[in-house]
XYZ file of C-alpha atoms in Angstrom:
474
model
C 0.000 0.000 0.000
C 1.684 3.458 -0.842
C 2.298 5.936 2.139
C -0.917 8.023 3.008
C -0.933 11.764 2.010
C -1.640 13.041 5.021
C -1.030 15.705 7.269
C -1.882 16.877 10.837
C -2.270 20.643 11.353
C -0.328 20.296 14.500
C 0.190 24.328 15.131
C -3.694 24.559 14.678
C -4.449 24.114 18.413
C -1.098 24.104 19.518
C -1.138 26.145 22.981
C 2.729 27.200 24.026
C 4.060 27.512 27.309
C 3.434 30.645 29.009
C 0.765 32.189 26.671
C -2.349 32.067 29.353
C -2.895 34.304 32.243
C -4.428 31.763 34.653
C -5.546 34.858 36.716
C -8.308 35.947 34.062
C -11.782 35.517 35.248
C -14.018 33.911 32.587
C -15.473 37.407 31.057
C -12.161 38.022 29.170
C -12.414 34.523 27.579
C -16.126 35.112 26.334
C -15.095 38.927 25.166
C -12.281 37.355 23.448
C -14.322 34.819 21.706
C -17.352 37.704 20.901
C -14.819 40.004 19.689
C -13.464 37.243 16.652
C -16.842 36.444 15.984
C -18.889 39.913 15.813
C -17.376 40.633 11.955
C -19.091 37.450 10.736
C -22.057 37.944 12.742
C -22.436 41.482 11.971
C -22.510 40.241 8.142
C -25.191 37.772 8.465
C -27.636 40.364 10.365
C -26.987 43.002 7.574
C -27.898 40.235 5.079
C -30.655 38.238 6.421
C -32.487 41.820 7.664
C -31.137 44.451 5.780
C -33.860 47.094 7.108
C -33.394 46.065 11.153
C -31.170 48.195 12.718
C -28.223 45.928 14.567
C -27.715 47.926 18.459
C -26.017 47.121 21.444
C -27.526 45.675 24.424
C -27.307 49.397 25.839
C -28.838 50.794 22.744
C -32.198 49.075 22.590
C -35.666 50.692 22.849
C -38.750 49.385 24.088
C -40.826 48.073 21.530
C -38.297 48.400 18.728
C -37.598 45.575 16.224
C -34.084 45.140 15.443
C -31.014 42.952 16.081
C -28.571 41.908 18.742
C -25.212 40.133 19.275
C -23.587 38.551 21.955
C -22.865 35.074 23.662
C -25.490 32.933 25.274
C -25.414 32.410 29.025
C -27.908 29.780 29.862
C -28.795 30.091 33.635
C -28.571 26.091 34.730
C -29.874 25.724 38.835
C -28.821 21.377 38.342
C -25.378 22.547 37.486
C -22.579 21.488 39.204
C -21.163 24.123 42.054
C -18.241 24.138 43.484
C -18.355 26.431 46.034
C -21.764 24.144 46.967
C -19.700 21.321 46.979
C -17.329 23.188 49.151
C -19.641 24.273 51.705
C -21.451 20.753 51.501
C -17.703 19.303 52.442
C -17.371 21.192 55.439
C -21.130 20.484 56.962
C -21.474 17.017 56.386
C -17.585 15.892 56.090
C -17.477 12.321 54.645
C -21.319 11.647 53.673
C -20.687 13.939 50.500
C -17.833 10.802 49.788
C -20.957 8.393 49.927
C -23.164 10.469 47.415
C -20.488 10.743 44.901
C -22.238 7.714 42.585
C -25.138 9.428 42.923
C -23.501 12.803 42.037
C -21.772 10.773 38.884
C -25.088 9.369 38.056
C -26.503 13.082 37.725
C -23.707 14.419 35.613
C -24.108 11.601 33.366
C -27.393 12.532 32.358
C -28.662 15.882 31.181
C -28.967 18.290 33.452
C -30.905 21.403 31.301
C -34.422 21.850 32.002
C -37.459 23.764 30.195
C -37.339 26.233 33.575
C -33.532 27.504 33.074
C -33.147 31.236 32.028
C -31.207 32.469 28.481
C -29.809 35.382 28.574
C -27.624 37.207 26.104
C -24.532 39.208 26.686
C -22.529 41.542 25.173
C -19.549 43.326 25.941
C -21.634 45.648 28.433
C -24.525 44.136 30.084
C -26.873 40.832 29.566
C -30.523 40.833 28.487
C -33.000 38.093 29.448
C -34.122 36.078 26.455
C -37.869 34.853 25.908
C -37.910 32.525 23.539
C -41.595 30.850 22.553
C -40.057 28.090 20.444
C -39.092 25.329 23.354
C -37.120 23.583 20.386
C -34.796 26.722 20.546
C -34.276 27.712 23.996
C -33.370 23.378 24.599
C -31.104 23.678 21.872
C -28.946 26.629 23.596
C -26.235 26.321 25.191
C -23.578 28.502 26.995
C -20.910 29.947 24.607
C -22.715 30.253 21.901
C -22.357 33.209 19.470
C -25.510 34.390 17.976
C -27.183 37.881 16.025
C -30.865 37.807 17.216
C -33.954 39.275 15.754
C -36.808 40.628 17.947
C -38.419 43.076 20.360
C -37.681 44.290 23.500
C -40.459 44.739 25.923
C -42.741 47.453 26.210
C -42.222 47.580 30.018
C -38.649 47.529 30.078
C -35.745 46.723 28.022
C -34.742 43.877 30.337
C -36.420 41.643 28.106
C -35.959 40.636 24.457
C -38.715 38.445 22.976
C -37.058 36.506 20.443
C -38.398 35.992 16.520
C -35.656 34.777 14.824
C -32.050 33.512 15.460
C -29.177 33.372 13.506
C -25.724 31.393 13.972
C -22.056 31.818 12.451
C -22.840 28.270 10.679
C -19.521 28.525 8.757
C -19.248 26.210 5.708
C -16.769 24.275 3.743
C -14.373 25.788 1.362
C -15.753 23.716 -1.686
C -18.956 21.414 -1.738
C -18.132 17.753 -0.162
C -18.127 15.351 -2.909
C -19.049 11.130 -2.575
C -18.312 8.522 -4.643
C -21.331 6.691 -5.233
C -21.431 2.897 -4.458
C -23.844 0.425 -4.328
C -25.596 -0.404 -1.152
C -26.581 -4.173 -2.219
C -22.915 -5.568 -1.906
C -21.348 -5.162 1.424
C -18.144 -2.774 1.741
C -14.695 -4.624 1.187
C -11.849 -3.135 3.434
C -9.358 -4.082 0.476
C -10.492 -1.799 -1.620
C -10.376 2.040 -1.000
C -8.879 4.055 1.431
C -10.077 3.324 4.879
C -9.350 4.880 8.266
C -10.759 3.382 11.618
C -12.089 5.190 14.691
C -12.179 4.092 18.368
C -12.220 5.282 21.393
C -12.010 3.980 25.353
C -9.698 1.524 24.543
C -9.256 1.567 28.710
C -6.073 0.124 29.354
C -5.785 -0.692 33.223
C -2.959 -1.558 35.466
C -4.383 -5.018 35.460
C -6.158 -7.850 33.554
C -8.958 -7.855 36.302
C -9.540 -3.875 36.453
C -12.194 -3.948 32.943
C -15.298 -5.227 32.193
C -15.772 -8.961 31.281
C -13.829 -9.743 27.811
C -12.169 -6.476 27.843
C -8.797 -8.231 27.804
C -9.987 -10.782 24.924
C -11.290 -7.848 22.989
C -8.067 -5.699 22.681
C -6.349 -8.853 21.238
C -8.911 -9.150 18.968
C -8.355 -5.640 17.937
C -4.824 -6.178 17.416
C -5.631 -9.093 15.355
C -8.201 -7.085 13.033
C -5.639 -4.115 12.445
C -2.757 -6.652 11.476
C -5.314 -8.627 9.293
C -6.808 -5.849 7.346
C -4.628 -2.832 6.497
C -6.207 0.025 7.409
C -4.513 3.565 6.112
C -4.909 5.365 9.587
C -6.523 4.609 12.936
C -7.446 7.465 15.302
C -7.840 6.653 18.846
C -9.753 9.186 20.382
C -9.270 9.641 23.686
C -9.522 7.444 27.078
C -6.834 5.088 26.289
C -6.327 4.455 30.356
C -9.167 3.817 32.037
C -9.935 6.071 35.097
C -9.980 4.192 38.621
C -10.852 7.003 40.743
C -14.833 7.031 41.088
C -16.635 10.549 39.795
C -12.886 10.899 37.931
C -14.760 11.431 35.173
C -17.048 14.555 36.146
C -16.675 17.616 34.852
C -16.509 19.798 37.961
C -15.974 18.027 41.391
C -14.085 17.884 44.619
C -10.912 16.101 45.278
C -12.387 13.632 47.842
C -8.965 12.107 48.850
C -5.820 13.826 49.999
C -2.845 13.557 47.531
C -0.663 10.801 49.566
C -4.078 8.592 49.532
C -3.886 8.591 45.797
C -0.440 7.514 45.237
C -1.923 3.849 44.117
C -3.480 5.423 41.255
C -0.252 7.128 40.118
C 1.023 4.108 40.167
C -1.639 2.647 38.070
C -1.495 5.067 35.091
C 1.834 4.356 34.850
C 1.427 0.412 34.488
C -1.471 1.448 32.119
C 0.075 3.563 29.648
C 3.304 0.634 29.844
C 0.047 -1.879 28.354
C -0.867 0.711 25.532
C 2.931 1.736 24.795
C 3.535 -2.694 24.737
C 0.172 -2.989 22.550
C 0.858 -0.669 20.401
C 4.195 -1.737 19.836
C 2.717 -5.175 17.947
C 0.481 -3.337 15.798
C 1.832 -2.934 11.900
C 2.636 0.096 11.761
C 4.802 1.426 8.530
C 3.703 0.394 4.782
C 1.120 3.232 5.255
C -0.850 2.688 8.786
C -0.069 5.211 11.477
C -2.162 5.439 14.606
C -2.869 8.896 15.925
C -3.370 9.218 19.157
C -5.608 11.599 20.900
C -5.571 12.804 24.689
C -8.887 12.062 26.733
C -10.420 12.794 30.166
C -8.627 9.930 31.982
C -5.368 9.985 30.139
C -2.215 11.377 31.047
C -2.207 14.997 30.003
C -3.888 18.448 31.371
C -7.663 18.425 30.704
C -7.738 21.750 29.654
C -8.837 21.649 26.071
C -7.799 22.034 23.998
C -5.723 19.105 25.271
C -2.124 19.239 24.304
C -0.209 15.789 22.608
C 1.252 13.025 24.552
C 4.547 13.415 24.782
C 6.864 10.887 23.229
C 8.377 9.280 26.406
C 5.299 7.377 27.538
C 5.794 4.976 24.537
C 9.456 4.025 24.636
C 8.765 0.581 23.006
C 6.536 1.463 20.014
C 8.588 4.919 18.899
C 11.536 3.082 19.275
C 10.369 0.317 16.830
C 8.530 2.207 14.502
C 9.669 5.581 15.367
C 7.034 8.753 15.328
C 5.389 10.345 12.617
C 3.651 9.295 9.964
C 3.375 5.830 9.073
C 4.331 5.420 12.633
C 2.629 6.594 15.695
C 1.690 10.345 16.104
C 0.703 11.969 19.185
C -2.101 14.757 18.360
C -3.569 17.197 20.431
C -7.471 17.072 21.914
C -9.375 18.353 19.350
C -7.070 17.437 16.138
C -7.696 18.320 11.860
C -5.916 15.540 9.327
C -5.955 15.733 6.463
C -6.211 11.934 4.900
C -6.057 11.744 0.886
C -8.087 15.128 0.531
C -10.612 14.691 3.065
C -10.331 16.514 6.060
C -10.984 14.785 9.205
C -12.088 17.136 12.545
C -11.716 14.365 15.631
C -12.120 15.031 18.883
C -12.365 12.426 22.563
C -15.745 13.518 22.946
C -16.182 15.831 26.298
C -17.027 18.758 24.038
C -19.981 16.948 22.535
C -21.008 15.051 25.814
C -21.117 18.437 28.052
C -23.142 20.085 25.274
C -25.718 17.186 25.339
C -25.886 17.091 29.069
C -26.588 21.235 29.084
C -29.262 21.312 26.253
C -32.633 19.072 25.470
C -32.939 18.878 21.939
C -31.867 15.883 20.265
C -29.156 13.025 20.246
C -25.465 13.091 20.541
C -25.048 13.998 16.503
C -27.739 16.505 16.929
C -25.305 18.132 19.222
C -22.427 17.422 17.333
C -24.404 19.038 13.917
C -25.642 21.822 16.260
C -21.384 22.170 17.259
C -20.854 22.884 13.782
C -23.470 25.207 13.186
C -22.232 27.417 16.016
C -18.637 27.459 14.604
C -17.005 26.553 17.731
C -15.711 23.090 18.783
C -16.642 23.465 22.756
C -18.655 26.496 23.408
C -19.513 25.410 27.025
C -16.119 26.169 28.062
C -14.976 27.436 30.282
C -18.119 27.367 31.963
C -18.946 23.724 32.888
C -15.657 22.205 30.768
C -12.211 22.954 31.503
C -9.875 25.076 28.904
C -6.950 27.244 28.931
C -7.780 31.084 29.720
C -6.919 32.315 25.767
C -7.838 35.880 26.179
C -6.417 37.328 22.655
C -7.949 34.298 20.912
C -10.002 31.556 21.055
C -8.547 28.490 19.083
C -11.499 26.423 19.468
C -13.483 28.916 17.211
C -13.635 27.850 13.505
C -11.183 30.133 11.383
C -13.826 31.418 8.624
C -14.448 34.122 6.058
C -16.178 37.151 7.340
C -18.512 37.962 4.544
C -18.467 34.281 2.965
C -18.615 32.113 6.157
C -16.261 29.829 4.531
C -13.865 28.112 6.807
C -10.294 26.147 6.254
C -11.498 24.331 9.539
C -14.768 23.029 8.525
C -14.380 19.412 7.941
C -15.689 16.769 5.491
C -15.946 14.340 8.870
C -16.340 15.025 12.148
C -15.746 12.149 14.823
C -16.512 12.271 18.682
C -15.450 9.757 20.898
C -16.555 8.182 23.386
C -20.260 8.356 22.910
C -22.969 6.252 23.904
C -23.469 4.349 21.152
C -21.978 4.206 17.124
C -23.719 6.297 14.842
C -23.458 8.747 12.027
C -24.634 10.709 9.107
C -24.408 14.041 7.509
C -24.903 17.432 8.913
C -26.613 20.190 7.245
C -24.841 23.527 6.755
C -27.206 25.594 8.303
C -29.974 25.524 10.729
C -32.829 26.361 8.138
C -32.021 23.741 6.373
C -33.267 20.316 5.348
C -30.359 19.756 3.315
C -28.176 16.975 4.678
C -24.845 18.473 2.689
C -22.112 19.237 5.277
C -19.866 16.991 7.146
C -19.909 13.374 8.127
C -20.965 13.056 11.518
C -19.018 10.301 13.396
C -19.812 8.920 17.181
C -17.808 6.283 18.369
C -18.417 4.644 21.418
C -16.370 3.488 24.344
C -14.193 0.435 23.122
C -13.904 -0.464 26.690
C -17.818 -1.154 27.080
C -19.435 -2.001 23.815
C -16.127 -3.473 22.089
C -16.911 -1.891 18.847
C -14.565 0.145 16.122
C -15.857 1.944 13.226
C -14.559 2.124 10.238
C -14.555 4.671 7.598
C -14.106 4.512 3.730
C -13.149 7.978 2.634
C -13.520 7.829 -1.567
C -17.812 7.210 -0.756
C -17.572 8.142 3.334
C -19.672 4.805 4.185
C -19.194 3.652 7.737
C -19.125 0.283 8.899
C -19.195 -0.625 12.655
C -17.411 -3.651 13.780
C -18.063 -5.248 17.117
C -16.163 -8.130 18.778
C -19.159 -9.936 19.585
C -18.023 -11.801 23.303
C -21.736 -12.482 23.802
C -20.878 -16.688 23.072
C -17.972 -16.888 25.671
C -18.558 -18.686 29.423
């Protein structure tokens, strides 16, 4: 097989060493990210209602029709506090270690209700939203950048009754093209260009510390990827598997003092020895590389955007293969490739996950479609999802054309891991509509859990999930 052209736009997220102020309070991070986006947003308004006046927050009259910009702040009394954690820690001591499955248990599942406020801010003041549609208000999140159409109220301009909305929806530089196939024979992985997806591969300190099979399943993996050559396979996050309980949440409260936790040190380090040793047998070379993306659990900052592993945790695999392509990359947390023309937008997944769990409207490629439309890869941060304080820019916006909306960063796929379940299928490129002509949406769930890959042919972009089906072992 000849060597992949490919490339990984490694400066695109890249964060250096001493460029955030860790001091900034979160209003400089949302200015920063209003102040890139109010050129493109000032564009649509003038030409979706050229006769509306667009004002500032300041600037509006009562019962005036016109437009407004500004960020979404959606007001959220189920999320997570942690200065109510705090306090809870110092009234009730050890009971709040007790609760902390039932706390996990919460977070897991969404915690936006048809009672939260929206409000929209600006670089001056906030105005609350009312919004009659309940399929908008549950599909609004904080973060978001938006130009608004509507009335303030007669009563006061405290309130802006919303009539129509309008996002920074930025679109792809030229139209995505497929090569048409037929769906009555099944896909063959020897011909084409295919690149594999997974995610949670959950590599513990021991064979006991997975689920049932999990062990079996990783061989089987290995197996698969030296059987059938695959061009590139992106592993997305989670490749250790957490073994501190709630180590997963978002926000939360260190429950155990440092020297406690010097067991679980010791456990990522035996972990990431198993992925460095696993990787090391896979065929790498004759145009395969793995890229490797940071997750929650894994052994980087969880700041997104989440910065590469570095090269020393895999002594045995770069020292075999080497690093690079057709070898093993390390990529930061989210990370654009570009894979014989097609551009692939990956990311582990807490981006998508937090945006499900603070809106109501739809599934996990909803959100992901709903990502895309907004033009910015985690908009919830740094509000309920950790990130680095970028106050001159925000890296996680999509680079795009002011008056055009086209964008170098918008992708022909876009692939979240660890989701509930596989699934995909392709986005539209703009709320309104019905069109399904933007990118490829791609959720891959945990490996660890449902023992399932997907795989991606990128001449037609057909996706085929494969599961190791245990179901038949005793």
């Amino acid at each position: 097989m000849a060597v992949a052209v490919s490339s990984v736009h490694t400066e695109r997220f890249h964060v250096p060493v001493g460029s955030c102020l860790f001091q900034s309070q979160f209003a400089a991070i949302y200015l920063a990210r209003l102040k890139s986006s109010r050129p493109r947003l000032s564009k649509l308004a003038s030409n979706r209602w050229p006769k509306l006046t667009v004002r500032s927050l300041a600037d509006v009259e009562p019962n005036e029709e016109c437009v407004i910009i500004g960020t979404i702040f959606r007001s959220c009394p189920q999320k997570p506090s942690i200065i109510k954690q705090l306090a809870q820690l110092e009234q009730i001591g050890g009971r709040l270690l007790s609760e902390s499955q039932n706390n996990h248990q919460r977070l897991s599942s969404r915690l936006a209700s048809l009672e939260d406020e929206i409000f929209l801010e600006d670089e001056v003041q906030r105005i609350n939203l009312d919004i009659s549609s309940q399929d908008l208000s549950g599909r609004l999140t904080t973060g978001v950048m938006t130009c608004i159409r509507g009335i303030a109220s007669s009563s006061s301009s405290e309130t802006f009754t919303v009539k129509e909305v309008a996002f920074l929806e930025p679109r792809p530089l030229k139209a995505i093209s497929l090569m048409n196939y037929s769906t009555a024979s099944p896909p063959k992985l020897g011909t084409g260009h295919w690149v594999g997806f997974v995610s949670g591969l959950g590599f513990a300190a021991s064979a006991d510390g997975g689920c049932h099979g999990h062990q079996l399943a990783l061989s089987l993996l290995g197996d698969f990827l030296r059987e059938n050559k695959l061009c590139r396979l992106f592993a997305l996050g989670d490749c250790i598997r957490s073994s501190v309980p709630g180590g997963l949440e978002t926000l939360g409260v260190i429950q155990q003092a440092r020297f406690l936790t010097r067991k679980t040190d010791a456990d990522s380090v035996l972990a990431m020895s198993a992925l460095d040793t696993w990787l090391s047998e896979l065929p790498l070379g004759n145009g395969f590389t793995v890229q490797l993306l940071p997750g929650v659990s894994d052994c980087v900052s969880q700041l997104l955007p989440q910065q590469p592993f570095h090269s020393l945790l895999f002594p045995k695999t770069i020292s075999r293969f080497g690093k690079g392509e057709d070898a093993l990359i390390s990529a930061s947390n989210p990370c654009i490739t570009e894979v014989f023309s097609r551009l692939i937008l990956s990311t582990s997944g807490q981006n998508v996950s937090d945006v499900y769990k603070y809106t109501l409207s739809g599934d996990v490629l909803d959100c992901m479609e709903s990502i895309l439309h907004w033009g910015h890869l985690a908009p919830t941060c740094p509000d309920t999802l950790f990130s680095y304080p970028q106050t001159q820019s925000d890296s996680l916006l999509f680079q795009m054309n002011p008056d055009t909306g086209s964008s170098v960063d918008y992708p022909d796929v876009f692939a979240a891991g660890n989701q509930p379940e596989a699934g995909f299928r392709r986005a539209s490129l703009n709320t309104d509509s019905s069109d399904k002509e933007g990118a490829l949406l791609i959720s891959v769930p945990r490996f660890d859990v449902s023992f399932t890959i997907v795989l991606l042919e990128l001449e037609s972009l057909r996706c085929l999930p494969v599961k190791f089906d245990l179901s038949q072992l005793e």
